[in-house]
Amino acid sequence: MSKFIIRIRTKAGTWRMNDVEGKNTIADIKSRVEAEHKVKVGEVSLKPNFSELVKDSDRLDKLGAKNGTMFHMKISGGVVVVGNTRRELDEKGNVVNIAADGKGVRPGLQALRDTKLQWTLTDMVELEDNYTYKIKGAKKDLCAKASLDMSACQSFQQYIAKSSYKTCRCGILYGKFIDSEAETERRNEEEAEKKRREANTGYGSTKKKMNLSDLDVKMKKEGGAKQAVVVEAIYEPPQEGTDKSFSLLEDPREAAVDAVANSLGLVRVGFIVSHPPSTDFVLNSTEICVGAEQSLEATQGERESPFVVVRVTLNEEGNVIFEPYTLTPTCLDMVAEGAIEPMIDNPSHCSVVSPFQAIVEAKEAHVIDNDFFIKSVPIVNHDSKVAGPTNSFPRFNRSLTEAPSNTALKNALKGIGRNPSPADLARALSDFHLLVYLSEVINPGSGLEDICKWVAKFAFAENSDGTGTLEPLQEGYKMLIMNMAGFS
């Protein structure tokens, strides 16, 4: 089995662990960390908020780990070294300060001779490059467009309006990454060219002659984004918000939400944020950093990702605006390495964490304007196939509105009768949040995925009405759902 690299994220920073194999267990990884870094390892998770803990006996291949996978660890004890950075931790694992003895080439770094005895000029240049980021504005388009579901956006906007847009809030966007129109056209042209060559039985060339206007079109296609984003649902996790920032809380439903999404053929494609109206910034530093963490987690550390961060607020005229952005590879890299952090008192900028260095316009900068980290994405809208017939099922984790309940489920299904047709039942169940609510009774792995896959066959069917040859839902699942809805 081939070996690969995983990343270990702690409060002190990020380590890379080389030469791991799928057969290695979490206990093996913890032992290596404790031996190599002289720390004590506590809980380990694939999630930044430690909502899904992994067991010591879990194998990496069974967890889906691959090259670049990030594991989050709680560590404690003494002075630890991350990369070449020395940080002091207290007994609870909190960073007390960055240890410095004045011997390091940068503040907080070890003395060079503590790392290795002989250094060449090339070694010194590489060391500097590892801690230096040259900040430039985004030029490359990573996402051709973002298509948002109108009903989901309306529901999110109406809720934050209840606080008069004075509280920050966020949500996870589930949907699909699809080929952009330019990429689809490019592939079609390649296929057509291949067929022309295969059909050529003579000695002449069948390749289309290209003039200057064709060359210009070709360059635009090749330089454009290869993927676009289609958002089908918004899930708002447990959180606390103020007028300046928000913080995510542990989510007991996270596994169920992901299971529902994956069974519907959906993945995490973005992050939606709202904040009070401001002319000082587009996205504040908390939104930048948390959005980057969400992107890295959703794409397994991909730096050039079409993952979008959607901004919702009021413009100067008091109108609601939705604006999607992608985050630059530099932003994602700096967040992954712990090189920047939010500034609550200066939300339009991110702070550079020592010993890292940022160069902006040929000058060292200790803070970076957030605008350097984002690229605007064109926006369109559509009607989601899993928004529900009336889009009225309550959302989770909202304190100012009705919570999901059996009463809400009964209201959603009351119009289909005691013995609905497969199409009528599937249509009523084609609601992302209703399916998540079913997880309160039907756990992932116990039939929830089967129900969602059955709904997906109806919701995303190629024929417009979704009926086709839809088979009836398994009788046991149907009876359970109908009983929950009061049709005993």
GROMACS .gro file of C-alpha atoms in nm:
model
  488
    1MET     CA    1   0.000   0.000   0.000
    2SER     CA    2   0.138   0.342  -0.095
    3LYS     CA    3   0.235   0.587   0.173
    4PHE     CA    4   0.096   0.939   0.199
    5ILE     CA    5   0.102   1.256   0.408
    6ILE     CA    6  -0.157   1.372   0.662
    7ARG     CA    7  -0.178   1.702   0.848
    8ILE     CA    8  -0.223   1.743   1.223
    9ARG     CA    9  -0.400   2.064   1.331
   10THR     CA   10  -0.364   2.178   1.693
   11LYS     CA   11  -0.404   2.502   1.882
   12ALA     CA   12  -0.030   2.547   1.850
   13GLY     CA   13  -0.029   2.514   1.472
   14THR     CA   14  -0.015   2.247   1.202
   15TRP     CA   15   0.222   1.952   1.166
   16ARG     CA   16   0.275   1.736   0.860
   17MET     CA   17   0.317   1.363   0.917
   18ASN     CA   18   0.493   1.174   0.639
   19ASP     CA   19   0.498   0.805   0.549
   20VAL     CA   20   0.160   0.703   0.690
   21GLU     CA   21  -0.036   0.410   0.551
   22GLY     CA   22  -0.402   0.320   0.532
   23LYS     CA   23  -0.348   0.032   0.774
   24ASN     CA   24  -0.224   0.271   1.047
   25THR     CA   25  -0.468   0.333   1.331
   26ILE     CA   26  -0.540   0.653   1.519
   27ALA     CA   27  -0.350   0.504   1.812
   28ASP     CA   28  -0.045   0.472   1.584
   29ILE     CA   29  -0.077   0.837   1.481
   30LYS     CA   30  -0.116   0.954   1.843
   31SER     CA   31   0.191   0.755   1.945
   32ARG     CA   32   0.397   0.912   1.668
   33VAL     CA   33   0.285   1.263   1.762
   34GLU     CA   34   0.366   1.206   2.130
   35ALA     CA   35   0.707   1.058   2.049
   36GLU     CA   36   0.809   1.313   1.785
   37HIS     CA   37   0.677   1.628   1.953
   38LYS     CA   38   0.693   1.544   2.325
   39VAL     CA   39   0.329   1.629   2.391
   40LYS     CA   40   0.029   1.448   2.532
   41VAL     CA   41  -0.251   1.385   2.281
   42GLY     CA   42  -0.615   1.389   2.385
   43GLU     CA   43  -0.919   1.379   2.158
   44VAL     CA   44  -0.882   1.343   1.780
   45SER     CA   45  -1.141   1.444   1.521
   46LEU     CA   46  -1.188   1.504   1.149
   47LYS     CA   47  -1.396   1.811   1.237
   48PRO     CA   48  -1.254   2.143   1.366
   49ASN     CA   49  -1.520   2.163   1.639
   50PHE     CA   50  -1.454   1.801   1.749
   51SER     CA   51  -1.817   1.705   1.685
   52GLU     CA   52  -1.711   1.367   1.543
   53LEU     CA   53  -1.441   1.200   1.748
   54VAL     CA   54  -1.246   0.911   1.604
   55LYS     CA   55  -1.149   0.602   1.803
   56ASP     CA   56  -0.797   0.480   1.870
   57SER     CA   57  -0.881   0.156   1.687
   58ASP     CA   58  -1.001   0.331   1.369
   59ARG     CA   59  -0.784   0.267   1.062
   60LEU     CA   60  -0.698   0.558   0.834
   61ASP     CA   61  -0.829   0.386   0.520
   62LYS     CA   62  -1.162   0.314   0.691
   63LEU     CA   63  -1.188   0.685   0.780
   64GLY     CA   64  -1.135   0.780   0.415
   65ALA     CA   65  -0.800   0.944   0.487
   66LYS     CA   66  -0.583   1.028   0.189
   67ASN     CA   67  -0.294   1.254   0.099
   68GLY     CA   68  -0.346   1.591   0.270
   69THR     CA   69  -0.628   1.486   0.506
   70MET     CA   70  -0.649   1.709   0.813
   71PHE     CA   71  -0.684   1.559   1.162
   72HIS     CA   72  -0.765   1.788   1.455
   73MET     CA   73  -0.596   1.705   1.786
   74LYS     CA   74  -0.613   1.834   2.139
   75ILE     CA   75  -0.264   1.842   2.287
   76SER     CA   76  -0.106   1.970   2.606
   77GLY     CA   77   0.234   1.999   2.768
   78GLY     CA   78   0.539   2.226   2.772
   79VAL     CA   79   0.698   2.395   2.474
   80VAL     CA   80   0.607   2.242   2.139
   81VAL     CA   81   0.758   2.295   1.798
   82VAL     CA   82   0.535   2.333   1.493
   83GLY     CA   83   0.745   2.352   1.178
   84ASN     CA   84   1.026   2.562   1.319
   85THR     CA   85   0.806   2.759   1.557
   86ARG     CA   86   0.821   2.717   1.934
   87ARG     CA   87   0.496   2.767   2.124
   88GLU     CA   88   0.430   2.722   2.496
   89LEU     CA   89   0.113   2.539   2.606
   90ASP     CA   90  -0.056   2.526   2.944
   91GLU     CA   91  -0.201   2.213   3.105
   92LYS     CA   92  -0.528   2.254   2.913
   93GLY     CA   93  -0.354   2.281   2.578
   94ASN     CA   94  -0.402   2.655   2.533
   95VAL     CA   95  -0.121   2.857   2.373
   96VAL     CA   96   0.025   3.079   2.644
   97ASN     CA   97   0.285   3.252   2.428
   98ILE     CA   98   0.531   3.196   2.149
   99ALA     CA   99   0.853   3.091   2.313
  100ALA     CA  100   1.152   3.296   2.205
  101ASP     CA  101   1.510   3.279   2.322
  102GLY     CA  102   1.656   3.537   2.085
  103LYS     CA  103   1.857   3.276   1.896
  104GLY     CA  104   1.608   3.204   1.618
  105VAL     CA  105   1.633   3.352   1.271
  106ARG     CA  106   1.275   3.477   1.329
  107PRO     CA  107   1.088   3.555   1.654
  108GLY     CA  108   0.952   3.232   1.796
  109LEU     CA  109   1.166   3.004   1.580
  110GLN     CA  110   1.424   2.763   1.704
  111ALA     CA  111   1.792   2.844   1.672
  112LEU     CA  112   1.920   2.715   1.340
  113ARG     CA  113   2.167   2.477   1.501
  114ASP     CA  114   1.882   2.322   1.703
  115THR     CA  115   1.729   2.210   1.373
  116LYS     CA  116   2.043   2.092   1.194
  117LEU     CA  117   2.414   2.165   1.215
  118GLN     CA  118   2.491   2.278   0.860
  119TRP     CA  119   2.292   2.529   0.658
  120THR     CA  120   2.347   2.627   0.295
  121LEU     CA  121   2.227   2.942   0.124
  122THR     CA  122   1.961   2.734  -0.051
  123ASP     CA  123   1.842   2.603   0.287
  124MET     CA  124   1.812   2.959   0.420
  125VAL     CA  125   1.616   3.074   0.115
  126GLU     CA  126   1.378   2.779   0.148
  127LEU     CA  127   1.330   2.853   0.520
  128GLU     CA  128   1.245   3.214   0.443
  129ASP     CA  129   1.006   3.110   0.167
  130ASN     CA  130   0.822   2.877   0.405
  131TYR     CA  131   0.732   3.170   0.628
  132THR     CA  132   0.691   3.448   0.372
  133TYR     CA  133   0.376   3.513   0.168
  134LYS     CA  134   0.367   3.760  -0.119
  135ILE     CA  135   0.015   3.901  -0.124
  136LYS     CA  136  -0.138   3.988  -0.461
  137GLY     CA  137  -0.493   4.051  -0.573
  138ALA     CA  138  -0.691   3.756  -0.712
  139LYS     CA  139  -0.671   3.722  -1.090
  140LYS     CA  140  -0.773   3.365  -1.172
  141ASP     CA  141  -1.143   3.278  -1.186
  142LEU     CA  142  -1.205   2.963  -0.981
  143CYS     CA  143  -1.584   2.954  -1.010
  144ALA     CA  144  -1.771   3.042  -1.330
  145LYS     CA  145  -2.095   3.123  -1.147
  146ALA     CA  146  -2.297   3.043  -0.837
  147SER     CA  147  -2.663   2.948  -0.876
  148LEU     CA  148  -2.858   2.994  -0.551
  149ASP     CA  149  -3.198   2.851  -0.463
  150MET     CA  150  -3.439   3.142  -0.431
  151SER     CA  151  -3.651   2.992  -0.152
  152ALA     CA  152  -3.351   2.901   0.064
  153CYS     CA  153  -3.206   3.250   0.024
  154GLN     CA  154  -3.540   3.409   0.106
  155SER     CA  155  -3.576   3.201   0.423
  156PHE     CA  156  -3.223   3.292   0.539
  157GLN     CA  157  -3.273   3.659   0.460
  158GLN     CA  158  -3.610   3.677   0.637
  159TYR     CA  159  -3.466   3.530   0.953
  160ILE     CA  160  -3.169   3.766   0.981
  161ALA     CA  161  -3.409   4.053   0.909
  162LYS     CA  162  -3.580   3.972   1.240
  163SER     CA  163  -3.270   4.112   1.412
  164SER     CA  164  -3.262   4.408   1.171
  165TYR     CA  165  -2.931   4.277   1.029
  166LYS     CA  166  -2.759   4.361   1.357
  167THR     CA  167  -2.633   4.009   1.431
  168CYS     CA  168  -2.379   3.803   1.236
  169ARG     CA  169  -2.499   3.462   1.120
  170CYS     CA  170  -2.376   3.183   0.897
  171GLY     CA  171  -2.487   2.868   0.719
  172ILE     CA  172  -2.346   2.577   0.519
  173LEU     CA  173  -2.436   2.554   0.151
  174TYR     CA  174  -2.509   2.209   0.010
  175GLY     CA  175  -2.527   2.150  -0.362
  176LYS     CA  176  -2.316   2.035  -0.656
  177PHE     CA  177  -2.000   2.134  -0.839
  178ILE     CA  178  -2.074   2.117  -1.210
  179ASP     CA  179  -1.874   2.182  -1.524
  180SER     CA  180  -1.895   2.543  -1.639
  181GLU     CA  181  -2.047   2.622  -1.979
  182ALA     CA  182  -1.703   2.702  -2.118
  183GLU     CA  183  -1.560   2.374  -1.988
  184THR     CA  184  -1.854   2.175  -2.129
  185GLU     CA  185  -1.811   2.344  -2.467
  186ARG     CA  186  -1.437   2.281  -2.461
  187ARG     CA  187  -1.490   1.911  -2.391
  188ASN     CA  188  -1.753   1.886  -2.664
  189GLU     CA  189  -1.511   2.043  -2.910
  190GLU     CA  190  -1.237   1.799  -2.808
  191GLU     CA  191  -1.476   1.508  -2.859
  192ALA     CA  192  -1.585   1.645  -3.198
  193GLU     CA  193  -1.222   1.689  -3.302
  194LYS     CA  194  -1.147   1.332  -3.193
  195LYS     CA  195  -1.435   1.200  -3.405
  196ARG     CA  196  -1.318   1.404  -3.706
  197ARG     CA  197  -0.971   1.252  -3.677
  198GLU     CA  198  -1.110   0.900  -3.641
  199ALA     CA  199  -1.330   0.954  -3.946
  200ASN     CA  200  -1.039   1.080  -4.159
  201THR     CA  201  -0.943   0.799  -4.399
  202GLY     CA  202  -0.735   1.015  -4.635
  203TYR     CA  203  -0.403   1.188  -4.601
  204GLY     CA  204  -0.534   1.541  -4.550
  205SER     CA  205  -0.596   1.707  -4.216
  206THR     CA  206  -0.954   1.746  -4.093
  207LYS     CA  207  -0.858   1.992  -3.822
  208LYS     CA  208  -1.056   2.313  -3.835
  209LYS     CA  209  -0.856   2.615  -3.950
  210MET     CA  210  -0.834   2.885  -3.685
  211ASN     CA  211  -0.842   3.258  -3.740
  212LEU     CA  212  -0.762   3.533  -3.489
  213SER     CA  213  -1.118   3.561  -3.358
  214ASP     CA  214  -1.123   3.185  -3.292
  215LEU     CA  215  -0.795   3.216  -3.104
  216ASP     CA  216  -0.940   3.488  -2.881
  217VAL     CA  217  -1.243   3.271  -2.800
  218LYS     CA  218  -1.018   2.971  -2.732
  219MET     CA  219  -0.801   3.169  -2.489
  220LYS     CA  220  -1.106   3.289  -2.297
  221LYS     CA  221  -1.236   2.934  -2.265
  222GLU     CA  222  -0.905   2.796  -2.146
  223GLY     CA  223  -0.852   3.083  -1.904
  224GLY     CA  224  -1.200   3.070  -1.752
  225ALA     CA  225  -1.318   2.873  -1.452
  226LYS     CA  226  -1.376   2.505  -1.519
  227GLN     CA  227  -1.650   2.460  -1.257
  228ALA     CA  228  -1.962   2.631  -1.131
  229VAL     CA  229  -2.165   2.590  -0.811
  230VAL     CA  230  -2.533   2.500  -0.777
  231VAL     CA  231  -2.671   2.551  -0.424
  232GLU     CA  232  -2.972   2.335  -0.336
  233ALA     CA  233  -3.003   2.387   0.043
  234ILE     CA  234  -2.877   2.599   0.333
  235TYR     CA  235  -2.822   2.445   0.676
  236GLU     CA  236  -2.761   2.677   0.971
  237PRO     CA  237  -2.553   2.500   1.241
  238PRO     CA  238  -2.569   2.589   1.613
  239GLN     CA  239  -2.393   2.921   1.662
  240GLU     CA  240  -2.360   3.234   1.868
  241GLY     CA  241  -2.354   3.572   1.696
  242THR     CA  242  -2.279   3.929   1.790
  243ASP     CA  243  -2.273   4.248   1.585
  244LYS     CA  244  -1.905   4.181   1.503
  245SER     CA  245  -1.860   3.807   1.463
  246PHE     CA  246  -2.003   3.459   1.515
  247SER     CA  247  -1.874   3.135   1.661
  248LEU     CA  248  -1.982   2.783   1.567
  249LEU     CA  249  -2.094   2.548   1.844
  250GLU     CA  250  -2.084   2.170   1.864
  251ASP     CA  251  -2.351   2.026   1.635
  252PRO     CA  252  -2.504   1.690   1.735
  253ARG     CA  253  -2.679   1.671   1.396
  254GLU     CA  254  -2.371   1.727   1.181
  255ALA     CA  255  -2.329   1.361   1.084
  256ALA     CA  256  -2.701   1.328   1.004
  257VAL     CA  257  -2.700   1.644   0.790
  258ASP     CA  258  -2.401   1.525   0.590
  259ALA     CA  259  -2.560   1.180   0.552
  260VAL     CA  260  -2.881   1.333   0.415
  261ALA     CA  261  -2.687   1.559   0.178
  262ASN     CA  262  -2.461   1.284   0.049
  263SER     CA  263  -2.755   1.048  -0.005
  264LEU     CA  264  -2.924   1.319  -0.211
  265GLY     CA  265  -2.607   1.351  -0.419
  266LEU     CA  266  -2.509   1.682  -0.258
  267VAL     CA  267  -2.184   1.802  -0.102
  268ARG     CA  268  -2.068   2.114   0.080
  269VAL     CA  269  -2.014   2.374  -0.191
  270GLY     CA  270  -2.008   2.697   0.007
  271PHE     CA  271  -2.062   2.900   0.320
  272ILE     CA  272  -2.314   3.181   0.363
  273VAL     CA  273  -2.257   3.471   0.605
  274SER     CA  274  -2.443   3.783   0.709
  275HIS     CA  275  -2.330   4.088   0.900
  276PRO     CA  276  -2.457   4.439   0.979
  277PRO     CA  277  -2.429   4.683   0.687
  278SER     CA  278  -2.075   4.819   0.649
  279THR     CA  279  -1.879   5.015   0.394
  280ASP     CA  280  -1.547   4.918   0.556
  281PHE     CA  281  -1.528   4.565   0.421
  282VAL     CA  282  -1.691   4.309   0.195
  283LEU     CA  283  -1.622   4.011   0.420
  284ASN     CA  284  -1.493   4.057   0.773
  285SER     CA  285  -1.189   3.871   0.899
  286THR     CA  286  -1.391   3.612   1.094
  287GLU     CA  287  -1.589   3.529   0.780
  288ILE     CA  288  -1.265   3.502   0.580
  289CYS     CA  289  -1.096   3.265   0.826
  290VAL     CA  290  -1.398   3.048   0.909
  291GLY     CA  291  -1.498   3.039   0.542
  292ALA     CA  292  -1.146   2.923   0.454
  293GLU     CA  293  -1.161   2.648   0.718
  294GLN     CA  294  -1.496   2.534   0.579
  295SER     CA  295  -1.351   2.528   0.226
  296LEU     CA  296  -1.043   2.331   0.328
  297GLU     CA  297  -1.254   2.079   0.516
  298ALA     CA  298  -1.509   2.038   0.235
  299THR     CA  299  -1.248   1.996  -0.041
  300GLN     CA  300  -0.986   1.796   0.149
  301GLY     CA  301  -0.741   2.085   0.151
  302GLU     CA  302  -0.781   2.191  -0.212
  303ARG     CA  303  -0.632   2.539  -0.266
  304GLU     CA  304  -0.781   2.623  -0.609
  305SER     CA  305  -1.141   2.547  -0.523
  306PRO     CA  306  -1.475   2.674  -0.665
  307PHE     CA  307  -1.609   2.669  -0.306
  308VAL     CA  308  -1.795   2.998  -0.252
  309VAL     CA  309  -1.853   3.228   0.044
  310VAL     CA  310  -2.182   3.415  -0.002
  311ARG     CA  311  -2.228   3.751   0.163
  312VAL     CA  312  -2.577   3.868   0.269
  313THR     CA  313  -2.632   4.221   0.399
  314LEU     CA  314  -2.797   4.552   0.316
  315ASN     CA  315  -2.650   4.797   0.066
  316GLU     CA  316  -2.643   5.174   0.105
  317GLU     CA  317  -3.000   5.198  -0.029
  318GLY     CA  318  -3.124   4.949   0.231
  319ASN     CA  319  -3.180   4.667  -0.021
  320VAL     CA  320  -3.083   4.306   0.049
  321ILE     CA  321  -2.783   4.185  -0.152
  322PHE     CA  322  -2.641   3.836  -0.207
  323GLU     CA  323  -2.281   3.833  -0.329
  324PRO     CA  324  -2.074   3.515  -0.381
  325TYR     CA  325  -1.695   3.513  -0.366
  326THR     CA  326  -1.418   3.256  -0.392
  327LEU     CA  327  -1.117   3.265  -0.160
  328THR     CA  328  -0.770   3.287  -0.313
  329PRO     CA  329  -0.523   2.998  -0.291
  330THR     CA  330  -0.295   3.223  -0.082
  331CYS     CA  331  -0.575   3.285   0.169
  332LEU     CA  332  -0.651   2.913   0.198
  333ASP     CA  333  -0.283   2.830   0.235
  334MET     CA  334  -0.229   3.090   0.508
  335VAL     CA  335  -0.533   2.970   0.704
  336ALA     CA  336  -0.424   2.606   0.668
  337GLU     CA  337  -0.079   2.692   0.803
  338GLY     CA  338  -0.212   2.917   1.082
  339ALA     CA  339  -0.044   3.223   0.931
  340ILE     CA  340  -0.341   3.461   0.970
  341GLU     CA  341  -0.617   3.510   1.226
  342PRO     CA  342  -0.927   3.731   1.260
  343MET     CA  343  -0.914   4.083   1.402
  344ILE     CA  344  -1.237   4.159   1.587
  345ASP     CA  345  -1.147   4.524   1.646
  346ASN     CA  346  -1.028   4.572   1.288
  347PRO     CA  347  -1.261   4.340   1.092
  348SER     CA  348  -1.154   4.467   0.749
  349HIS     CA  349  -0.810   4.310   0.797
  350CYS     CA  350  -0.656   3.978   0.900
  351SER     CA  351  -0.361   3.971   1.136
  352VAL     CA  352  -0.037   3.798   1.034
  353VAL     CA  353   0.074   3.551   1.301
  354SER     CA  354   0.442   3.545   1.401
  355PRO     CA  355   0.678   3.406   1.277
  356PHE     CA  356   0.506   3.433   0.937
  357GLN     CA  357   0.562   3.739   0.721
  358ALA     CA  358   0.344   3.899   0.455
  359ILE     CA  359   0.474   4.117   0.174
  360VAL     CA  360   0.219   4.359   0.027
  361GLU     CA  361   0.329   4.584  -0.258
  362ALA     CA  362   0.697   4.513  -0.182
  363LYS     CA  363   0.659   4.610   0.186
  364GLU     CA  364   0.618   4.398   0.496
  365ALA     CA  365   0.265   4.410   0.637
  366HIS     CA  366   0.151   4.291   0.979
  367VAL     CA  367  -0.215   4.307   0.875
  368ILE     CA  368  -0.369   4.226   0.536
  369ASP     CA  369  -0.673   4.386   0.377
  370ASN     CA  370  -0.942   4.120   0.331
  371ASP     CA  371  -1.003   4.232  -0.027
  372PHE     CA  372  -0.674   4.066  -0.127
  373PHE     CA  373  -0.826   3.729  -0.035
  374ILE     CA  374  -1.150   3.729  -0.236
  375LYS     CA  375  -1.268   3.714  -0.598
  376SER     CA  376  -1.622   3.803  -0.703
  377VAL     CA  377  -1.835   3.533  -0.868
  378PRO     CA  378  -2.134   3.594  -1.102
  379ILE     CA  379  -2.465   3.499  -0.943
  380VAL     CA  380  -2.783   3.345  -1.088
  381ASN     CA  381  -3.082   3.177  -0.925
  382HIS     CA  382  -3.294   2.867  -0.967
  383ASP     CA  383  -3.562   2.668  -0.783
  384SER     CA  384  -3.418   2.381  -0.581
  385LYS     CA  385  -3.556   2.030  -0.624
  386VAL     CA  386  -3.529   1.967  -0.248
  387ALA     CA  387  -3.677   2.287  -0.110
  388GLY     CA  388  -4.014   2.122  -0.037
  389PRO     CA  389  -4.348   2.184  -0.211
  390THR     CA  390  -4.422   2.489   0.005
  391ASN     CA  391  -4.076   2.561   0.154
  392SER     CA  392  -4.249   2.591   0.491
  393PHE     CA  393  -4.078   2.323   0.701
  394PRO     CA  394  -3.902   2.495   0.995
  395ARG     CA  395  -3.522   2.542   0.998
  396PHE     CA  396  -3.297   2.409   1.270
  397ASN     CA  397  -3.111   2.614   1.532
  398ARG     CA  398  -3.324   2.928   1.505
  399SER     CA  399  -3.422   3.081   1.837
  400LEU     CA  400  -3.674   3.332   1.700
  401THR     CA  401  -3.892   3.096   1.494
  402GLU     CA  402  -4.071   2.762   1.522
  403ALA     CA  403  -3.844   2.460   1.559
  404PRO     CA  404  -3.880   2.139   1.353
  405SER     CA  405  -4.131   1.907   1.522
  406ASN     CA  406  -4.381   1.627   1.467
  407THR     CA  407  -4.648   1.893   1.426
  408ALA     CA  408  -4.451   2.050   1.142
  409LEU     CA  409  -4.406   1.705   0.986
  410LYS     CA  410  -4.779   1.639   1.008
  411ASN     CA  411  -4.852   1.974   0.841
  412ALA     CA  412  -4.607   1.894   0.562
  413LEU     CA  413  -4.767   1.555   0.491
  414LYS     CA  414  -5.132   1.616   0.576
  415GLY     CA  415  -5.235   1.678   0.215
  416ILE     CA  416  -5.118   1.343   0.077
  417GLY     CA  417  -5.369   1.121   0.258
  418ARG     CA  418  -5.325   0.784   0.429
  419ASN     CA  419  -5.221   0.589   0.122
  420PRO     CA  420  -5.031   0.829  -0.107
  421SER     CA  421  -4.889   0.732  -0.443
  422PRO     CA  422  -4.509   0.699  -0.464
  423ALA     CA  423  -4.491   1.031  -0.651
  424ASP     CA  424  -4.708   1.216  -0.397
  425LEU     CA  425  -4.507   1.082  -0.104
  426ALA     CA  426  -4.173   1.158  -0.273
  427ARG     CA  427  -4.288   1.510  -0.360
  428ALA     CA  428  -4.388   1.576   0.004
  429LEU     CA  429  -4.055   1.440   0.130
  430SER     CA  430  -3.848   1.644  -0.118
  431ASP     CA  431  -3.747   1.887   0.155
  432PHE     CA  432  -3.389   1.890   0.281
  433HIS     CA  433  -3.478   2.003   0.633
  434LEU     CA  434  -3.768   1.759   0.664
  435LEU     CA  435  -3.533   1.474   0.575
  436VAL     CA  436  -3.285   1.595   0.837
  437TYR     CA  437  -3.570   1.591   1.090
  438LEU     CA  438  -3.638   1.225   1.007
  439SER     CA  439  -3.292   1.155   1.149
  440GLU     CA  440  -3.441   1.222   1.494
  441VAL     CA  441  -3.609   0.881   1.458
  442ILE     CA  442  -3.421   0.707   1.174
  443ASN     CA  443  -3.048   0.716   1.237
  444PRO     CA  444  -2.785   0.724   0.961
  445GLY     CA  445  -2.708   0.366   0.871
  446SER     CA  446  -3.055   0.250   0.975
  447GLY     CA  447  -3.251   0.343   0.665
  448LEU     CA  448  -3.217   0.722   0.646
  449GLU     CA  449  -2.985   0.702   0.345
  450ASP     CA  450  -3.224   0.465   0.164
  451ILE     CA  451  -3.513   0.708   0.206
  452CYS     CA  452  -3.302   1.001   0.084
  453LYS     CA  453  -3.175   0.811  -0.221
  454TRP     CA  454  -3.535   0.720  -0.307
  455VAL     CA  455  -3.637   1.087  -0.278
  456ALA     CA  456  -3.339   1.189  -0.494
  457LYS     CA  457  -3.456   0.959  -0.775
  458PHE     CA  458  -3.779   1.155  -0.783
  459ALA     CA  459  -3.644   1.506  -0.715
  460PHE     CA  460  -3.359   1.495  -0.965
  461ALA     CA  461  -3.531   1.285  -1.232
  462GLU     CA  462  -3.472   1.401  -1.587
  463ASN     CA  463  -3.844   1.417  -1.668
  464SER     CA  464  -4.003   1.739  -1.548
  465ASP     CA  465  -4.267   1.591  -1.316
  466GLY     CA  466  -4.027   1.344  -1.154
  467THR     CA  467  -4.263   1.049  -1.182
  468GLY     CA  468  -4.123   0.820  -1.449
  469THR     CA  469  -4.085   0.466  -1.320
  470LEU     CA  470  -4.049   0.553  -0.951
  471GLU     CA  471  -4.080   0.241  -0.740
  472PRO     CA  472  -4.275   0.254  -0.411
  473LEU     CA  473  -4.078   0.330  -0.096
  474GLN     CA  474  -4.002   0.023   0.112
  475GLU     CA  475  -4.317  -0.049   0.314
  476GLY     CA  476  -4.146  -0.041   0.654
  477TYR     CA  477  -4.004   0.307   0.592
  478LYS     CA  478  -4.337   0.427   0.459
  479MET     CA  479  -4.528   0.302   0.764
  480LEU     CA  480  -4.276   0.465   1.000
  481ILE     CA  481  -4.303   0.802   0.824
  482MET     CA  482  -4.684   0.786   0.806
  483ASN     CA  483  -4.699   0.701   1.178
  484MET     CA  484  -4.478   1.001   1.257
  485ALA     CA  485  -4.719   1.213   1.055
  486GLY     CA  486  -5.017   1.086   1.254
  487PHE     CA  487  -5.157   0.844   0.995
  488SER     CA  488  -5.158   0.545   1.230
   0.00000   0.00000   0.00000
